[in-house]
CSV table of C-alpha atoms in Angstrom, one decimal:
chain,number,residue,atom,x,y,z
Q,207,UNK,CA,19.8,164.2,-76.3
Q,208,UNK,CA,21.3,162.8,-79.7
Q,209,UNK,CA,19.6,159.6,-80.4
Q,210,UNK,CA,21.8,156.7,-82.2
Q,211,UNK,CA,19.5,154.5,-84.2
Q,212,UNK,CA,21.3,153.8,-87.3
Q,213,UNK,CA,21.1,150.6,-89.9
Q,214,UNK,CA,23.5,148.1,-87.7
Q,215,UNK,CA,25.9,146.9,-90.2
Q,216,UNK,CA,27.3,150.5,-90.8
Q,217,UNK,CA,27.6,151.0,-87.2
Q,218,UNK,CA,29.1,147.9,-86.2
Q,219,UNK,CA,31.7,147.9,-88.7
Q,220,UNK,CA,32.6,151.4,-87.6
Q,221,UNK,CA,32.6,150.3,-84.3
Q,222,UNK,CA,34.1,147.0,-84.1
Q,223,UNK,CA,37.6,148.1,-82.2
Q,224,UNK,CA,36.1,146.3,-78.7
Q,225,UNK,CA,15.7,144.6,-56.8
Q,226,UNK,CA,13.3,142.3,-58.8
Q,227,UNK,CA,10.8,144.7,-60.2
Q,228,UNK,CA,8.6,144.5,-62.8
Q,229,UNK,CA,8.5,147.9,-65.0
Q,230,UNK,CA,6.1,150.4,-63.9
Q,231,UNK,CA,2.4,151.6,-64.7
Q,232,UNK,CA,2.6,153.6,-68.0
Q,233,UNK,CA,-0.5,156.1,-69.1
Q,234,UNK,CA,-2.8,154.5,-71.1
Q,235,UNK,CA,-2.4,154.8,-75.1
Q,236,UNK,CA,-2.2,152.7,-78.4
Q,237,UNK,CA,-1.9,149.1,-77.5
Q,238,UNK,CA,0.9,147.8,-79.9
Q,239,UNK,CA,1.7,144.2,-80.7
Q,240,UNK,CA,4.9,142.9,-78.9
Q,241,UNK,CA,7.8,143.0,-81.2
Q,242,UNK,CA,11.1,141.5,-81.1
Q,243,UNK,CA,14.1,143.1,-79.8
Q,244,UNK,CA,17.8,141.6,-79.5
Q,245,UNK,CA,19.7,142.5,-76.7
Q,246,UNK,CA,23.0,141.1,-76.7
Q,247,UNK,CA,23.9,140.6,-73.1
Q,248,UNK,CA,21.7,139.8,-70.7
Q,249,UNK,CA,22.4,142.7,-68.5
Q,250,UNK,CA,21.5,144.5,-71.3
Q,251,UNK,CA,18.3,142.8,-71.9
Q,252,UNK,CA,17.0,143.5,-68.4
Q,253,UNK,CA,17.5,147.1,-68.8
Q,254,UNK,CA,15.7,146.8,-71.7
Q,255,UNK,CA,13.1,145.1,-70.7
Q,256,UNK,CA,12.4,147.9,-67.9
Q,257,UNK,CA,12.0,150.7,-70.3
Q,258,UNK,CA,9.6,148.4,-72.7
Q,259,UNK,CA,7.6,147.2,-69.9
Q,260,UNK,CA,5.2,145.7,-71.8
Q,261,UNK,CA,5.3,146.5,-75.4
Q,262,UNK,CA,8.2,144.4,-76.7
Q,263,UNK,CA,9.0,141.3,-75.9
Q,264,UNK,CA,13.2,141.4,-75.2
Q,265,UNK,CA,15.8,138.6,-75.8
Q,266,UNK,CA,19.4,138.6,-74.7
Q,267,UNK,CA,21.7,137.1,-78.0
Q,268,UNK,CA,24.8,135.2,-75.2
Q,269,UNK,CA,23.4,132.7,-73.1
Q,270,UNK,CA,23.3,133.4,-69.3
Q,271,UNK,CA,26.7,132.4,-67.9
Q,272,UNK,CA,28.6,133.3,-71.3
Q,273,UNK,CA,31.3,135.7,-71.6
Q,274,UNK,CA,30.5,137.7,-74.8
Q,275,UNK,CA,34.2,139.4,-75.1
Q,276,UNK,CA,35.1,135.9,-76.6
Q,277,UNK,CA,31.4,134.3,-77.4
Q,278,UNK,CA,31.2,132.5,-81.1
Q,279,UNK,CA,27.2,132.8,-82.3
Q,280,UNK,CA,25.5,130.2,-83.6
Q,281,UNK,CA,22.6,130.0,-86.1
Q,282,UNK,CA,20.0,130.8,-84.1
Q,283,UNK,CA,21.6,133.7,-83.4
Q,284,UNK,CA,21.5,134.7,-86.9
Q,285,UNK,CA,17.8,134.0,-87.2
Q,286,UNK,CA,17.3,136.0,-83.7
Q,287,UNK,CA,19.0,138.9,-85.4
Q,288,UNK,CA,17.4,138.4,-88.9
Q,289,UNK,CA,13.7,138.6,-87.1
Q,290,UNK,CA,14.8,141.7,-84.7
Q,291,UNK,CA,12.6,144.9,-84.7
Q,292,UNK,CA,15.4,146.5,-82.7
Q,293,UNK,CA,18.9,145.3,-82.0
Q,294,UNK,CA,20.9,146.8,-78.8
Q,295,UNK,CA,24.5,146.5,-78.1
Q,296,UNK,CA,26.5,147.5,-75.7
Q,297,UNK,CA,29.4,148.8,-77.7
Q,298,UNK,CA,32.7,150.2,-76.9
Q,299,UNK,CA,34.2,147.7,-78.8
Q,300,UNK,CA,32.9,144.8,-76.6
Q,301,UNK,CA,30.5,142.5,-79.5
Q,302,UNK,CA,33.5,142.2,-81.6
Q,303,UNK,CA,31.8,138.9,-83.2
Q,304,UNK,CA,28.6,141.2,-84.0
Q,305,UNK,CA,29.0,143.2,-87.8
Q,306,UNK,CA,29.8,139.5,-88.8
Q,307,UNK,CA,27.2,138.0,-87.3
Q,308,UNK,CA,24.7,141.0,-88.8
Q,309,UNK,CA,26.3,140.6,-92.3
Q,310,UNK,CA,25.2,136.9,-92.2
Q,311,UNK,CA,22.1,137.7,-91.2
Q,312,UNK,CA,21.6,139.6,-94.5
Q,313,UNK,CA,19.3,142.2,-93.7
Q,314,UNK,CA,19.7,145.9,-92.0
Q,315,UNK,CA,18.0,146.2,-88.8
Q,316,UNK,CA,17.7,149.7,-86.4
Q,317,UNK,CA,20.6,149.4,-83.7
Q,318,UNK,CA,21.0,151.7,-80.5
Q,319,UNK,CA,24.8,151.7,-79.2
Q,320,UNK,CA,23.2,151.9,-75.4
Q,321,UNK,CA,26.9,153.5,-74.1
Q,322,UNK,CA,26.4,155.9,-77.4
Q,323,UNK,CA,27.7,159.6,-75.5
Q,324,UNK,CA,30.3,158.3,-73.1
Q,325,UNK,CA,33.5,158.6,-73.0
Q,326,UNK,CA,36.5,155.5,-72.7
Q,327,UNK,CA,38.4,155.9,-69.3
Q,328,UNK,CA,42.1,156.2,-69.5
Q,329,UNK,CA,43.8,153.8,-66.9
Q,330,UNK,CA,45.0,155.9,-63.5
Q,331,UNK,CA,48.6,156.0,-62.5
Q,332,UNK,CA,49.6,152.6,-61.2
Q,333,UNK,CA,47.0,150.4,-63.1
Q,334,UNK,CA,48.3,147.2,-65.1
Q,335,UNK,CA,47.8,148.1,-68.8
Q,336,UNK,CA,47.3,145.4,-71.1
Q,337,UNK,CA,50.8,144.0,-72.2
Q,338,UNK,CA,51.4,144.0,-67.9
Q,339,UNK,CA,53.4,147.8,-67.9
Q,340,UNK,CA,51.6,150.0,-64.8
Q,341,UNK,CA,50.2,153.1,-65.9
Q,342,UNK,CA,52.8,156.3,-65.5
Q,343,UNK,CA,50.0,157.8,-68.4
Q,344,UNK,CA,46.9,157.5,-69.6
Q,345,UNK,CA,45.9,154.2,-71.6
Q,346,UNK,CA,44.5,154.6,-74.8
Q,347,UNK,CA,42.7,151.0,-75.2
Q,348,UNK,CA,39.5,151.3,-75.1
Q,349,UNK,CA,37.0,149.9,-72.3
Q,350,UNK,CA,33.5,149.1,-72.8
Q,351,UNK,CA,32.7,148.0,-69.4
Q,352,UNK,CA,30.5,151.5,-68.4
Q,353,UNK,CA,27.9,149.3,-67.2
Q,354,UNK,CA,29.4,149.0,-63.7
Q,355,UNK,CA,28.8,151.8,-62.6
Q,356,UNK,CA,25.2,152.8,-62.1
Q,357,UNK,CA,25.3,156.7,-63.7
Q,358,UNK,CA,26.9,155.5,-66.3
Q,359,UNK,CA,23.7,153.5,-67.2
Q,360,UNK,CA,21.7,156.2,-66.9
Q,361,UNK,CA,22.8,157.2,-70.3
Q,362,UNK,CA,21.7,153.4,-71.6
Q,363,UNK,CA,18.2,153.7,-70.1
Q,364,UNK,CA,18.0,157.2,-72.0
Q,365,UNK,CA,19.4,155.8,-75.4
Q,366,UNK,CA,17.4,152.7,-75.5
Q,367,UNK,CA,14.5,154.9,-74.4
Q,368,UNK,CA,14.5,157.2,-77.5
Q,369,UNK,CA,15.6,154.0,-79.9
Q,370,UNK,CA,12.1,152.3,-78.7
Q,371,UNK,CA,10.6,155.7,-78.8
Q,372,UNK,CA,12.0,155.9,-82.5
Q,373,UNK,CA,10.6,152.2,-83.9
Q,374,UNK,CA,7.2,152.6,-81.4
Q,375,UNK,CA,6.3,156.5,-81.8
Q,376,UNK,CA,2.7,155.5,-80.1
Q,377,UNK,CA,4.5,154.3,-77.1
Q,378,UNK,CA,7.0,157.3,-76.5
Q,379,UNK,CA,5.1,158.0,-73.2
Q,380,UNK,CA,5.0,154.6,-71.6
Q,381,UNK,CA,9.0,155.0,-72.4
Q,382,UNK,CA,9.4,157.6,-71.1
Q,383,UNK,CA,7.8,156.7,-67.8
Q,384,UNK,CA,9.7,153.6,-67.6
Q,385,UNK,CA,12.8,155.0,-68.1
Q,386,UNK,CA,12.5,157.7,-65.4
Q,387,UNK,CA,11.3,155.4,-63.1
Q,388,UNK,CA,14.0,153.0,-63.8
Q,389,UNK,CA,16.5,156.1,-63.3
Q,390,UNK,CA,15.6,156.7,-59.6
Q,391,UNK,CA,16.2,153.2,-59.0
Q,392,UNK,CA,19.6,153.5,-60.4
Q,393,UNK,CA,20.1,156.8,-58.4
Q,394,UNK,CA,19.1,154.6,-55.2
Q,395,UNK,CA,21.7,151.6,-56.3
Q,396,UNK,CA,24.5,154.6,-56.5
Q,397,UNK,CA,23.8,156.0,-53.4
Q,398,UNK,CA,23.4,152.4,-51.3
Q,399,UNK,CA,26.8,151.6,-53.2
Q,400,UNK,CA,28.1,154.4,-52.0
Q,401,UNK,CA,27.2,154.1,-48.4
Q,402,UNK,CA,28.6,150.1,-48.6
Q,403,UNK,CA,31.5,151.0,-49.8
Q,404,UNK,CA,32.3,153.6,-47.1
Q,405,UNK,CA,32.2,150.8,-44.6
Q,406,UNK,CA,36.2,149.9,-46.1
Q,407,UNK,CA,38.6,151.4,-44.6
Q,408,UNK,CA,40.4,153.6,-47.3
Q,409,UNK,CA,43.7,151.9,-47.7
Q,410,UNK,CA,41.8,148.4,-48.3
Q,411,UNK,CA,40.3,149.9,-51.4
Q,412,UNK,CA,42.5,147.7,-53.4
Q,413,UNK,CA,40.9,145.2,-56.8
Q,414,UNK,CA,42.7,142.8,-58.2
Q,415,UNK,CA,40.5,141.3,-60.9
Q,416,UNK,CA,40.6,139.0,-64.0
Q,417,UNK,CA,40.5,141.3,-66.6
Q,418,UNK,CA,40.0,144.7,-66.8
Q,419,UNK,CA,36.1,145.1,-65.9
Q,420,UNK,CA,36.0,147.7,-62.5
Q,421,UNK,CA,37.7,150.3,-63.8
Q,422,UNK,CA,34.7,152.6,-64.1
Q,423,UNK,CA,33.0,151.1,-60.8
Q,424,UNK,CA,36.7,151.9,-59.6
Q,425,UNK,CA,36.4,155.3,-60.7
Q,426,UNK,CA,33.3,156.2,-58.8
Q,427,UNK,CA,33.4,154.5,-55.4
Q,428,UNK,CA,37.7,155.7,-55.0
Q,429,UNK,CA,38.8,151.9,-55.5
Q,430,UNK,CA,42.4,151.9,-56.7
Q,431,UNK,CA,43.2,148.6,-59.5
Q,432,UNK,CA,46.5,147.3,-58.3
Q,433,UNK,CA,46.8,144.2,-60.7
Q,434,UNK,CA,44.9,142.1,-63.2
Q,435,UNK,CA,45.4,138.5,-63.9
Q,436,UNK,CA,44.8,139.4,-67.5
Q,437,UNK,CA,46.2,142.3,-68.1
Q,438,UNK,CA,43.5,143.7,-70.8
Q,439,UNK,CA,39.7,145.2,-71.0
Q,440,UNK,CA,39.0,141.6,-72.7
Q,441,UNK,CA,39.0,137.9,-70.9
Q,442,UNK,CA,39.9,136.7,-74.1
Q,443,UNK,CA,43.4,137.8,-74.0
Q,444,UNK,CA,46.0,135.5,-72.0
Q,445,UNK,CA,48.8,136.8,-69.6
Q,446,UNK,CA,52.2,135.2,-70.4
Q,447,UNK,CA,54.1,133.8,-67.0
Q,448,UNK,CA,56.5,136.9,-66.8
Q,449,UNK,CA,53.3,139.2,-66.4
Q,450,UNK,CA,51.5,136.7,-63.8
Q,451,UNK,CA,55.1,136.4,-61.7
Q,452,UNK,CA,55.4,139.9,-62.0
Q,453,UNK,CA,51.7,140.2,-61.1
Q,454,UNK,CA,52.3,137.8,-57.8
Q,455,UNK,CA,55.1,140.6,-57.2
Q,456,UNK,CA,53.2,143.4,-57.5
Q,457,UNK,CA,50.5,141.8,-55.1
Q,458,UNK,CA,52.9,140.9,-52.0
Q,459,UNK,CA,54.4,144.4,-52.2
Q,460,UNK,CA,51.0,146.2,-51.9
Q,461,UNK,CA,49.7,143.2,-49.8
Q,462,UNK,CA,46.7,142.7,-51.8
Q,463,UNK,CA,43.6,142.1,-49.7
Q,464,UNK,CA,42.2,139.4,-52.4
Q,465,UNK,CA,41.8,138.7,-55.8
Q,466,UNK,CA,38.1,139.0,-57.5
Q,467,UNK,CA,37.1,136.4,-60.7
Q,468,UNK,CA,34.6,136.9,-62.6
Q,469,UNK,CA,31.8,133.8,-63.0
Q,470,UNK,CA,31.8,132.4,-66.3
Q,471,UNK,CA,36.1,132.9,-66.3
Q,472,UNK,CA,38.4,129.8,-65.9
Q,473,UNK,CA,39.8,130.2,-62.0
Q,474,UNK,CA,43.4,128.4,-62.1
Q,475,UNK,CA,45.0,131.4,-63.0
Q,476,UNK,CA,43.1,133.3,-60.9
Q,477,UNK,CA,43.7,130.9,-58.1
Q,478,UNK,CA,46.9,129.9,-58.6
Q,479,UNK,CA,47.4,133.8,-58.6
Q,480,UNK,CA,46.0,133.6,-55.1
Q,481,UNK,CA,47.8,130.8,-53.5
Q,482,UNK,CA,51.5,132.4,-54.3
Q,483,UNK,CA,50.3,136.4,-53.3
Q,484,UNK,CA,49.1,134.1,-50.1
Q,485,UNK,CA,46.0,135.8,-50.3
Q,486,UNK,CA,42.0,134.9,-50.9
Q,487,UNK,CA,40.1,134.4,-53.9
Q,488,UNK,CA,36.5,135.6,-54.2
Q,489,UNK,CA,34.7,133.8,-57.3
Q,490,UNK,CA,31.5,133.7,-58.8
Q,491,UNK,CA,30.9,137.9,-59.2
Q,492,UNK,CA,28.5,138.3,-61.6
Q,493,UNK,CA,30.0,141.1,-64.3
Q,494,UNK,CA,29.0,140.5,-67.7
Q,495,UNK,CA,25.9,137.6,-67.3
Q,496,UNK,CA,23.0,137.7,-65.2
Q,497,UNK,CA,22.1,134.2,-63.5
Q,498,UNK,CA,18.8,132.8,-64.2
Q,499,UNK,CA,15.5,133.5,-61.9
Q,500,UNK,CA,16.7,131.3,-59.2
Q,501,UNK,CA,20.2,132.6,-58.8
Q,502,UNK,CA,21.4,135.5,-56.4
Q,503,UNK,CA,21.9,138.4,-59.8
Q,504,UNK,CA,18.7,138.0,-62.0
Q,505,UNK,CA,18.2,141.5,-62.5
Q,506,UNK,CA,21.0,144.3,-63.2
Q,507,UNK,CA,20.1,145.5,-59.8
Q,508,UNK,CA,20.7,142.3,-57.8
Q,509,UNK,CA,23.5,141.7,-59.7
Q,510,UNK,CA,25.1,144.7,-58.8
Q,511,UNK,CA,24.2,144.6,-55.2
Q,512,UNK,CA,25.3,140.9,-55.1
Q,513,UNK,CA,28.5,142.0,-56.2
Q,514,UNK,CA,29.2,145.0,-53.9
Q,515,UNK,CA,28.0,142.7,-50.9
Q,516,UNK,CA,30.8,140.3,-51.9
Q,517,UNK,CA,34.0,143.1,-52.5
Q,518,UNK,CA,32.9,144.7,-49.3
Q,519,UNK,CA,32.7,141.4,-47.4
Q,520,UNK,CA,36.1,139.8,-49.1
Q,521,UNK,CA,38.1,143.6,-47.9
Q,522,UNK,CA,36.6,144.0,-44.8
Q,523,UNK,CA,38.1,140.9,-43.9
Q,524,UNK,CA,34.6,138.9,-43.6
Q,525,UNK,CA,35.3,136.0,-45.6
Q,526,UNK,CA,36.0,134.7,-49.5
C-alpha cells in the first residue's frame, strides 16, 4: 500500500483543483502522549479518531453544520493547523481554502490525502453536468465526495492508518488493530445498505440532490442521478433560472419521486424546485457534517445509516 504523508503545503498546492462505538482494545505497547491531529471535516475526524483510539487526541478544522466546499477559516484555524502533529484532508479538490490557510500558518506539517489511490468518477449517461448539459460522455470534473460510499472509505481508514503509523512508529499495532476493526464495520454498513436499498423498487431509484454529492453512493447501490439543483460537485456554485426551469422539466418528464437537500444548504431553491416538479422535499441529510452528540449522525456510521433510512423512506413512498 503507497503511503501519502508528504509536507502539506507542496501537496495542497498540487492538489488544490477541488453505530456509536468507541475504538477497539489495542495490544499493549509504548504508552505515547496524545498529540494533536487536524482533521478537516468532521466526518473525517471520526474516522480518525477510530483508528487512533486512544493515542491522539483528533480535531475536525469546519465546525459541525458547516459546508467546507465554500467554508472561510478563521484564526484559530491557523493556530489549530500551526500546532498539528498530523493534518488529514479529504482531498479531491474539496479544501480548496486549505494550501492558503497552511501557508499562513507558516510552518510545514505531515498531511495524509485520506482518498490518496482512488479514482474521480465520470458522470453516467443522463446525469446533469455542471453548466446543467446531461451527460451523453463522461465528465471530466473532478468529485471528491468518495466518502459516501462505505468501500470507498476503506481506502481512508488504510491511508490515515499508515500516516499515524508513520508520525507514531510505537503505536503501528494499536493502528493496525483499529483500523481492521473499523473495516468490518464498514463491510457491515455496505452490506445493511445494500439490503435497505433493495427494499425500492428499481425504477424509483431516482436522486435529485443539491449538488453533486451521491454520485459514488449512486454508483454502488444502482441509483440513477436524474437532476441536481446545482448543477456541480461544489454547493458553492449557483444554478442560473434557465438550468433550474430546465431542471423542473427534466423532473416532471421522469416524474421524480423527490428531491434530497443537504443540511447545512439554503432550501428555497431546493424547495421551490419541489413545489413546481409537484413533488416532496426531504431536508436535513447529513453529507458533509456530522451533528453533535445529541443529534441523529454523530458518528460516520449513524450518519450514513440516518441518511439511507431517509432516501429509502422518501422513494418508498413513506413520507418527506
Amino acid at each position: 500500500m503507497k503511503i501519502r504523508v508528504l509536507l502539506a503545503a507542496a501537496v495542497l498546492l498540487a492538489a488544490a483543483g477541488c453505530s456509536r462505538t468507541s475504538s477497539p482494545a489495542a495490544p499493549a505497547g509504548p504508552t505515547a502522549p496524545k498529540a494533536p491531529v487536524v482533521a478537516v471535516e468532521s466526518f473525517l475526524a471520526d474516522i480518525t479518531r477510530q483508528v487512533a483510539g486512544d493515542r491522539m487526541e483528533v480535531r475536525s478544522l469546519v465546525p459541525l453544520g458547516m459546508d467546507p466546499h465554500g467554508y472561510e477559516p478563521t484564526p484559530q484555524d491557523v493556530a489549530a493547523v500551526a500546532g498539528a502533529r498530523l493534518i488529514v484532508v479529504n482531498g479531491g479538490g474539496l479544501e480548496s481554502f486549505l494550501a492558503k490557510l497552511i501557508e499562513t500558518a507558516g510552518k510545514d506539517r505531515p498531511l495524509v490525502e485520506a482518498s490518496h489511490g482512488l479514482a474521480s468518477r465520470t458522470a453516467r449517461e443522463g446525469e446533469v453536468l455542471e453548466g446543467g448539459a446531461v451527460a451523453t460522455a463522461p465528465s471530466t470534473e473532478p468529485d471528491p465526495h468518495f466518502w459516501l460510499d462505505p468501500v470507498m472509505v476503506i481506502r481512508y481508514v488504510q491511508n490515515i492508518r499508515d500516516a499515524l503509523s508513520r508520525i507514531d512508529p510505537a503505536g503501528e499495532p494499536t493502528y493496525g488493530v483499529n483500523a481492521d476493526a473499523y473495516i468490518r464495520k464498514l463491510h457491515d454498513l455496505d452490506a445493511w445498505i445494500a439490503s435497505e436499498v433493495a427494499t425500492v423498487p428499481e425504477g424509483r431509484r431516482e436522486l435529485v440532490t443539491n449538488h453533486e454529492t451521491f454520485g459514488y453512493f449512486a454508483d454502488r447501490y444502482g441509483f440513477r442521478i436524474i437532476g441536481t439543483v446545482i448543477p456541480s460537485v461544489s454547493s458553492d456554485a449557483a444554478p442560473t433560472a434557465r438550468q433550474l426551469a430546465r431542471l423542473i422539466d427534466t423532473l416532471k418528464k421522469a416524474g421524480a419521486p423527490a428531491v434530497f437537500l443537504d443540511m447545512g444548504a439554503n432550501p428555497q431553491l431546493g424547495q421551490q424546485v419541489a413545489r413546481e416538479a409537484g413533488i416532496p422535499v426531504v431536508t436535513q441529510l447529513f453529507t458533509h457534517s456530522l451533528t453533535d452528540a445529541s443529534g441523529p449522525a454523530p458518528t460516520y456510521l449513524d450518519m450514513m445509516r440516518y441518511d439511507v433510512s431517509a432516501i429509502v423512506s422518501a422513494l418508498s413512498g413513506g413520507g418527506s
